[in-house]
PDB file of C-alpha atoms in Angstrom:
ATOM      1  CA  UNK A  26       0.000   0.000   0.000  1.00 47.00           C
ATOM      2  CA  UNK A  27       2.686   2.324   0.508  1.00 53.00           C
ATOM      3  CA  UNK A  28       3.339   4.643  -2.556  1.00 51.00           C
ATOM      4  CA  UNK A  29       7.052   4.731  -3.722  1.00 49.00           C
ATOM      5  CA  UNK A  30       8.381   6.241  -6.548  1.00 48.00           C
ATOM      6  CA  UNK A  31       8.152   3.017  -8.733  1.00 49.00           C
ATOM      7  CA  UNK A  32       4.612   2.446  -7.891  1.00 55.00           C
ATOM      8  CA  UNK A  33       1.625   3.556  -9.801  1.00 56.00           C
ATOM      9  CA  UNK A  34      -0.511   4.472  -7.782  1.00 66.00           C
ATOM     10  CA  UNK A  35      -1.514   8.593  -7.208  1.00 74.00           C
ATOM     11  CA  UNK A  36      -2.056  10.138  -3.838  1.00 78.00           C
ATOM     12  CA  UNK A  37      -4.380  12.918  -3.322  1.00 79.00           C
ATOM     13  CA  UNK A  38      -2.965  16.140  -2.037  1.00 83.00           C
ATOM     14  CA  UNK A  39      -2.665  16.105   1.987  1.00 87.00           C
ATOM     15  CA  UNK A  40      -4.897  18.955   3.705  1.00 88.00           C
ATOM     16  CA  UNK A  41      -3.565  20.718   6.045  1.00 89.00           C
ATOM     17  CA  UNK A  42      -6.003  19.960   8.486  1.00 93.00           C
ATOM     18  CA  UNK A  43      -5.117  16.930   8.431  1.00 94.00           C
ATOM     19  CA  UNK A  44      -1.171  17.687   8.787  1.00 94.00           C
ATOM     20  CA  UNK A  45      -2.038  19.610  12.037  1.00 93.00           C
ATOM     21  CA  UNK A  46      -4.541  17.037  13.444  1.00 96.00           C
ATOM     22  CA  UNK A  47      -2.168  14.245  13.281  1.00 96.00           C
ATOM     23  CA  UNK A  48       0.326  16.669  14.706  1.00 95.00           C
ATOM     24  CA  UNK A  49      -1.937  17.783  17.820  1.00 95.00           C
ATOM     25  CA  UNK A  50      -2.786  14.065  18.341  1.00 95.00           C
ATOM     26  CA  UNK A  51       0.979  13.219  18.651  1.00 95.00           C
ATOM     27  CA  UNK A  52       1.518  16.230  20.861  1.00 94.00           C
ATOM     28  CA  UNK A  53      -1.408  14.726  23.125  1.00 94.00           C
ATOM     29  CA  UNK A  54       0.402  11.770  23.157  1.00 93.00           C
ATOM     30  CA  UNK A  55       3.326  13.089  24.673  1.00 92.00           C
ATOM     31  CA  UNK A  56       1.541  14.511  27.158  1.00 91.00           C
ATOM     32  CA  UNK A  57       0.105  11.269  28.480  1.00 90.00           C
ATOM     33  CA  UNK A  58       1.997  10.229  31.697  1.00 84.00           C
ATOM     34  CA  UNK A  59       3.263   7.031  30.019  1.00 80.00           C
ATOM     35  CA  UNK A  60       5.100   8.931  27.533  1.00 72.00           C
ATOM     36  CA  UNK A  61       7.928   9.165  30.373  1.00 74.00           C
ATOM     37  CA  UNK A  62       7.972   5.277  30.506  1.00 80.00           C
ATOM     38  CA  UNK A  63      11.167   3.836  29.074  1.00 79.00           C
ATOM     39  CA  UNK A  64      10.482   2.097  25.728  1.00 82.00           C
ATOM     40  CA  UNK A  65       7.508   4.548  24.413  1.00 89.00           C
ATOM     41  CA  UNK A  66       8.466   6.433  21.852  1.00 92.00           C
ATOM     42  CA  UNK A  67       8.272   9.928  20.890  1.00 91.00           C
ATOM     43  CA  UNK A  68       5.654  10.204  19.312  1.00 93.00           C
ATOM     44  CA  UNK A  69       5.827  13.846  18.196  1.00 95.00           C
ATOM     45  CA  UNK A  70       9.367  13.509  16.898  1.00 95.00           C
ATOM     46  CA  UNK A  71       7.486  10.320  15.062  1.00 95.00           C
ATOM     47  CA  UNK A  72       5.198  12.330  13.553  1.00 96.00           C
ATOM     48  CA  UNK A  73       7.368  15.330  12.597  1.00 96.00           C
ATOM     49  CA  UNK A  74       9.848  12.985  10.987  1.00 96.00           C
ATOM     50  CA  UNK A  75       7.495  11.861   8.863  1.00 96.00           C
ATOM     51  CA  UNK A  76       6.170  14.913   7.765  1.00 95.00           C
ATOM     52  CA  UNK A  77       9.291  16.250   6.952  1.00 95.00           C
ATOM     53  CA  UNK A  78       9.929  13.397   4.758  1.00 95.00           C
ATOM     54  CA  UNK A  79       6.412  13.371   2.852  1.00 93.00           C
ATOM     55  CA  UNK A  80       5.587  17.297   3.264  1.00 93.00           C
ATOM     56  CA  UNK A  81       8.771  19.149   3.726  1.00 91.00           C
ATOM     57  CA  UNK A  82       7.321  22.448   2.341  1.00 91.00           C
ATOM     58  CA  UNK A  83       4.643  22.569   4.703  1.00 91.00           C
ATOM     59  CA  UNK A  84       6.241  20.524   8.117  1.00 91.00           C
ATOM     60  CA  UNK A  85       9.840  22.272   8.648  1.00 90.00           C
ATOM     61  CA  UNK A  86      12.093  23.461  10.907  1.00 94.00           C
ATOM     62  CA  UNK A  87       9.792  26.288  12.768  1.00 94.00           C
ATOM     63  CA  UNK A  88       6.908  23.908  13.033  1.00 94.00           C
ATOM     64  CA  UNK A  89       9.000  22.006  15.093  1.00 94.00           C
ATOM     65  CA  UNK A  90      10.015  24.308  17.034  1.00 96.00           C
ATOM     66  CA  UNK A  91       6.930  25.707  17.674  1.00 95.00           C
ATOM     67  CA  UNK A  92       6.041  21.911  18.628  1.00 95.00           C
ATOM     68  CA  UNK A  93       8.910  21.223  20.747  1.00 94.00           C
ATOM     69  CA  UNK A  94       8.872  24.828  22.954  1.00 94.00           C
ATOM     70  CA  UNK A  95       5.204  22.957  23.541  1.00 93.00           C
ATOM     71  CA  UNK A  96       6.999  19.890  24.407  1.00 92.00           C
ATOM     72  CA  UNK A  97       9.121  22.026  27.050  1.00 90.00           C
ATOM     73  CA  UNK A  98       6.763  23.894  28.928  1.00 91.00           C
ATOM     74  CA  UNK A  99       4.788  20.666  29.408  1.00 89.00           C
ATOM     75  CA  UNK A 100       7.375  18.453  30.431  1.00 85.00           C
ATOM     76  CA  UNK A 101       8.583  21.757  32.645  1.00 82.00           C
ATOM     77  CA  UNK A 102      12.196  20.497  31.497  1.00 79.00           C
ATOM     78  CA  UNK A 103      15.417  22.252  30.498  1.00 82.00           C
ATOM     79  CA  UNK A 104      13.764  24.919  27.856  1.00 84.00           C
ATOM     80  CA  UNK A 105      15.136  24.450  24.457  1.00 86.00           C
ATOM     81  CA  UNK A 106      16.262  20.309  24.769  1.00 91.00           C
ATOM     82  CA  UNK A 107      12.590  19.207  22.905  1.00 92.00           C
ATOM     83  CA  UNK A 108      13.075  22.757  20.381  1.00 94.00           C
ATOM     84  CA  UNK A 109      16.789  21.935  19.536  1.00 95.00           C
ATOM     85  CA  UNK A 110      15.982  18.347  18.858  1.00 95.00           C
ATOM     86  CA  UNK A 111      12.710  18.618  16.663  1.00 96.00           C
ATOM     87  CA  UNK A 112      14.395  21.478  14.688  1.00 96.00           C
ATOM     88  CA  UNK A 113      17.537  19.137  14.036  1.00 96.00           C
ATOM     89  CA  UNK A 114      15.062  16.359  13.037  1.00 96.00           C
ATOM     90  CA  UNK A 115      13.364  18.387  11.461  1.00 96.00           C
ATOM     91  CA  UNK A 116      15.822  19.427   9.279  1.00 96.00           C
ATOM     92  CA  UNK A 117      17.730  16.579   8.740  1.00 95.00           C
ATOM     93  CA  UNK A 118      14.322  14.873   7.938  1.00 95.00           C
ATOM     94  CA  UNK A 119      13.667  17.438   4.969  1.00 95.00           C
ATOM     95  CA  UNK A 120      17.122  17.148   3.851  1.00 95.00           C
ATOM     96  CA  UNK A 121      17.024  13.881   3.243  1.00 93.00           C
ATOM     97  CA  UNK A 122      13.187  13.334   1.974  1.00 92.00           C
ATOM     98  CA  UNK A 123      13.934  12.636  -1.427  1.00 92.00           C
ATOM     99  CA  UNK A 124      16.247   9.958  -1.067  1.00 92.00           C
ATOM    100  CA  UNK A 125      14.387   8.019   2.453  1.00 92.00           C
ATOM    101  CA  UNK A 126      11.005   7.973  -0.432  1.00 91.00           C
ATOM    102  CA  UNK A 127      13.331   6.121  -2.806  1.00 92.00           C
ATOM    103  CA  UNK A 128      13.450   3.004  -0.456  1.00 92.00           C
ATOM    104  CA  UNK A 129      10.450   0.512   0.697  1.00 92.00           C
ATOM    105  CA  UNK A 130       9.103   1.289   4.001  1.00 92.00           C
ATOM    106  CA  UNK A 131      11.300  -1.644   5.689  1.00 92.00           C
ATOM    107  CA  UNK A 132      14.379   0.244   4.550  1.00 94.00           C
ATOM    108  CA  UNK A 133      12.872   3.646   5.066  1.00 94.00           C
ATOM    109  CA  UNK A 134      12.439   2.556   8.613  1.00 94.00           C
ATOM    110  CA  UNK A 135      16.316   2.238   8.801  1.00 94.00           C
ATOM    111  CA  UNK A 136      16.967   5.038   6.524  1.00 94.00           C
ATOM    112  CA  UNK A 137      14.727   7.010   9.986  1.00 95.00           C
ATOM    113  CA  UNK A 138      16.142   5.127  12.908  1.00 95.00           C
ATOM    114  CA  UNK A 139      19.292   7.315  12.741  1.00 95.00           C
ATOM    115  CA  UNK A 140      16.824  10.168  12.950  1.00 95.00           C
ATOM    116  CA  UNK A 141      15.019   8.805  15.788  1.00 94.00           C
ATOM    117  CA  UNK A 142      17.801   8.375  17.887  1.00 94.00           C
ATOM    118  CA  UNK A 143      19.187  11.934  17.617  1.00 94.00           C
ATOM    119  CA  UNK A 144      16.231  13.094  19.303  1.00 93.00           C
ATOM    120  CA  UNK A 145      17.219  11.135  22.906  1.00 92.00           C
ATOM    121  CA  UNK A 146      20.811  12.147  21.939  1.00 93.00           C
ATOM    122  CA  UNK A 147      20.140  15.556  21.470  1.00 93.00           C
ATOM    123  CA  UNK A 148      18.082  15.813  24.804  1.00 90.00           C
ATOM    124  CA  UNK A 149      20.720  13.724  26.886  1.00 90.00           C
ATOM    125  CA  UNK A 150      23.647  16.145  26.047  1.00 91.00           C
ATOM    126  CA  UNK A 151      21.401  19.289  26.776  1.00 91.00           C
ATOM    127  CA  UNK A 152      20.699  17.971  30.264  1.00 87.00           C
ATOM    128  CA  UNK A 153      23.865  16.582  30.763  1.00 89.00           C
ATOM    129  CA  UNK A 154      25.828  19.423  30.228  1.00 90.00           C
ATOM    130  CA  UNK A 155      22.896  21.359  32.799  1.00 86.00           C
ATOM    131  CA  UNK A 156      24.230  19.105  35.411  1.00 84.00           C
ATOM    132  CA  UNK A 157      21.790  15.961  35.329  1.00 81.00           C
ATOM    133  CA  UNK A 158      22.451  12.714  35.712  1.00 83.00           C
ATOM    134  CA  UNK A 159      22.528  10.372  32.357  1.00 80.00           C
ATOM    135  CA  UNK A 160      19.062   8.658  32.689  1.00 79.00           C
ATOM    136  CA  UNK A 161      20.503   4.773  31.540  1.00 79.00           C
ATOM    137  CA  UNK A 162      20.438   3.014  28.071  1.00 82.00           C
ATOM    138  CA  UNK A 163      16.641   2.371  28.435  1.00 80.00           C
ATOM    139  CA  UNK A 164      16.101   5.991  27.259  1.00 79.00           C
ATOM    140  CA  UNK A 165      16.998   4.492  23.721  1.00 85.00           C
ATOM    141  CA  UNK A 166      13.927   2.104  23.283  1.00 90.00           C
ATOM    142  CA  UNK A 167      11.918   4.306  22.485  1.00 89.00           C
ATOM    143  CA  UNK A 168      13.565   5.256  19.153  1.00 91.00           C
ATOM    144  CA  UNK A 169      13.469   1.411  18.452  1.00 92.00           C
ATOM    145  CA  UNK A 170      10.385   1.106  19.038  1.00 93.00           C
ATOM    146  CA  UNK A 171       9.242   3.985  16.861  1.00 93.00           C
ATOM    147  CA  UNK A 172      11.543   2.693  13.953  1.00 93.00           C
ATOM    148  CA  UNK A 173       9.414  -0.550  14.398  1.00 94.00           C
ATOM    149  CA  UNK A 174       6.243   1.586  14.042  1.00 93.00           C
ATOM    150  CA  UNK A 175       7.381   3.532  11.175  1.00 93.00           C
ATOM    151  CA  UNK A 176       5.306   1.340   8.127  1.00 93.00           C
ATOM    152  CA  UNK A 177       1.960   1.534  10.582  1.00 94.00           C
ATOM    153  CA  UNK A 178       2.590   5.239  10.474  1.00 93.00           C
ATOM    154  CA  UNK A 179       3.223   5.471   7.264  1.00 92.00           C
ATOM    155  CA  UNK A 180      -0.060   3.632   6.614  1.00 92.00           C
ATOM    156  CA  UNK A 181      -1.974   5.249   8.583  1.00 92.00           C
ATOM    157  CA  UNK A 182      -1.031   8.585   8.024  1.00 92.00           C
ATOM    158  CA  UNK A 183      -1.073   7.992   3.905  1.00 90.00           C
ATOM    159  CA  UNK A 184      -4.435   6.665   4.234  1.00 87.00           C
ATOM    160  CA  UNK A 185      -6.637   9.667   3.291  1.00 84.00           C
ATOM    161  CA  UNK A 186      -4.588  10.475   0.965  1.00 83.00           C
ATOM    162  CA  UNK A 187      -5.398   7.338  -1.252  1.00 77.00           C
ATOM    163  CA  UNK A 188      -7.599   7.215  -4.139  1.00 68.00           C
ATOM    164  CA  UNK A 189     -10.426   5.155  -4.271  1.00 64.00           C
ATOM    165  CA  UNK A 190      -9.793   1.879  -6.213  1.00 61.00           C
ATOM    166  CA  UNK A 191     -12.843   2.250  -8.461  1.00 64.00           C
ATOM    167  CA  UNK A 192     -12.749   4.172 -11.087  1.00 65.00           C
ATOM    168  CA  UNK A 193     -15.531   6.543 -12.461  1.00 65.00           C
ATOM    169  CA  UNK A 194     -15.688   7.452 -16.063  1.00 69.00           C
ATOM    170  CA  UNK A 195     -16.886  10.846 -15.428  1.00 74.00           C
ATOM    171  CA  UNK A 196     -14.182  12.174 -13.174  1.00 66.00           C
ATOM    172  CA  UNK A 197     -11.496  13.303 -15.148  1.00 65.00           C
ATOM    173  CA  UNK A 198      -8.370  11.804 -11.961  1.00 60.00           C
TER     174      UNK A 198
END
C-alpha cells in the first residue's frame, strides 16, 4: 500500500487539516503520563519525521520548534532540549526526503532510525551538560520502538490520501 516512486498508484494532495490534526494528536500523546515510561516512543518527533519526509514544504524546521517549545513547557524540562531536537530532526528529515522515499518502508524505517535516535541524543547532552544525571540506556527504546512503528505510520497517516480503487468514467483523476 505504501506509494514509492516506482509504484503507480496517485495520492491525493494532503490537507492541512489533516497535517495539524495528526500533529496535535501526537503532541497529546506526549503529554500522556506514560510517555515518560522507558520504551515509548516519541511520538511527536514520530510524527514530525514523517512529515518532513512526505511534506517538507509545509512541516519544517519552525513547526518544530513551535512543537517542541510545547513539548518544554509541558514536560517543565530544560527549555530548548525538545526545540533543539525537533528542529535538528526536522531538518535533517527534509534534507534527506527525497532519497528516504526512494526506499520501501522496511528500509525507510532504517533510513529514519538514525533520525530517531538523535532526538534522545540531542536531549541527553542538553541535560547533561545542565548538570543531570545520564538517565541509563533504556532511554533508547523508544527510538526502536518507533523505527518498528514507522510502516503503521506510514499507513496510517497515507491513508486519506489514497484514491479510491474504483474508477468513475466521469471524473477526469
Amino acid at each position: 500500500m505504501q506509494t514509492s516512486y516506482s509504484s503507480s498508484r496517485i495520492l491525493l494532495p494532503v490537507r492541512p487539516w489533516f497535517i495539524g490534526f495528526s500533529l496535535s494528536v501526537a503532541l497529546l500523546l506526549n503529554f500522556l503520563p506514560t510517555a515518560a515510561w522507558p520504551g515509548v516512543p516519541d511520538w511527536l518527533a514520530l510524527v514530525i519525521v514523517f512529515w518532513s519526509v512526505h511534506e517538507p514544504r509545509r512541516v519544517g524546521m519552525g513547526l518544530a520548534f513551535l512543537f517542541g517549545v510545547a513539548m518544554d513547557v509541558a514536560d517543565a524540562s530544560l527549555l530548548g532540549q525538545h526545540a533543539l531536537a525537533y528542529v535538528l530532526v526536522a531538518y535533517g528529515a527534509s534534507s534527506l526526503s527525497r532519497r528516504i522515499l526512494w526506499f520501501p518502508l522496511a528500509q525507510q524505517a532504517l533510513q529514519v532510525f538514525p533520525l530517531l535516535l538523535l532526538v534522545p541524543l540531542v536531549q541527553i547532552s542538553v541535560r547533561t551538560m545542565a548538570g543531570a544525571d545520564f538517565p541509563g540506556f533504556s532511554y533508547f527504546v523508544g527510538p526502536c520502538l518507533a523505527t518498528l512503528l514507522w510502516p503503521v505510520l506510514t499507513f496510517v497517516l497515507l491513508l486519506p490520501q489514497h484514491q479510491p480503487v474504483d474508477r468513475d468514467a466521469n471524473r477526469p483523476i
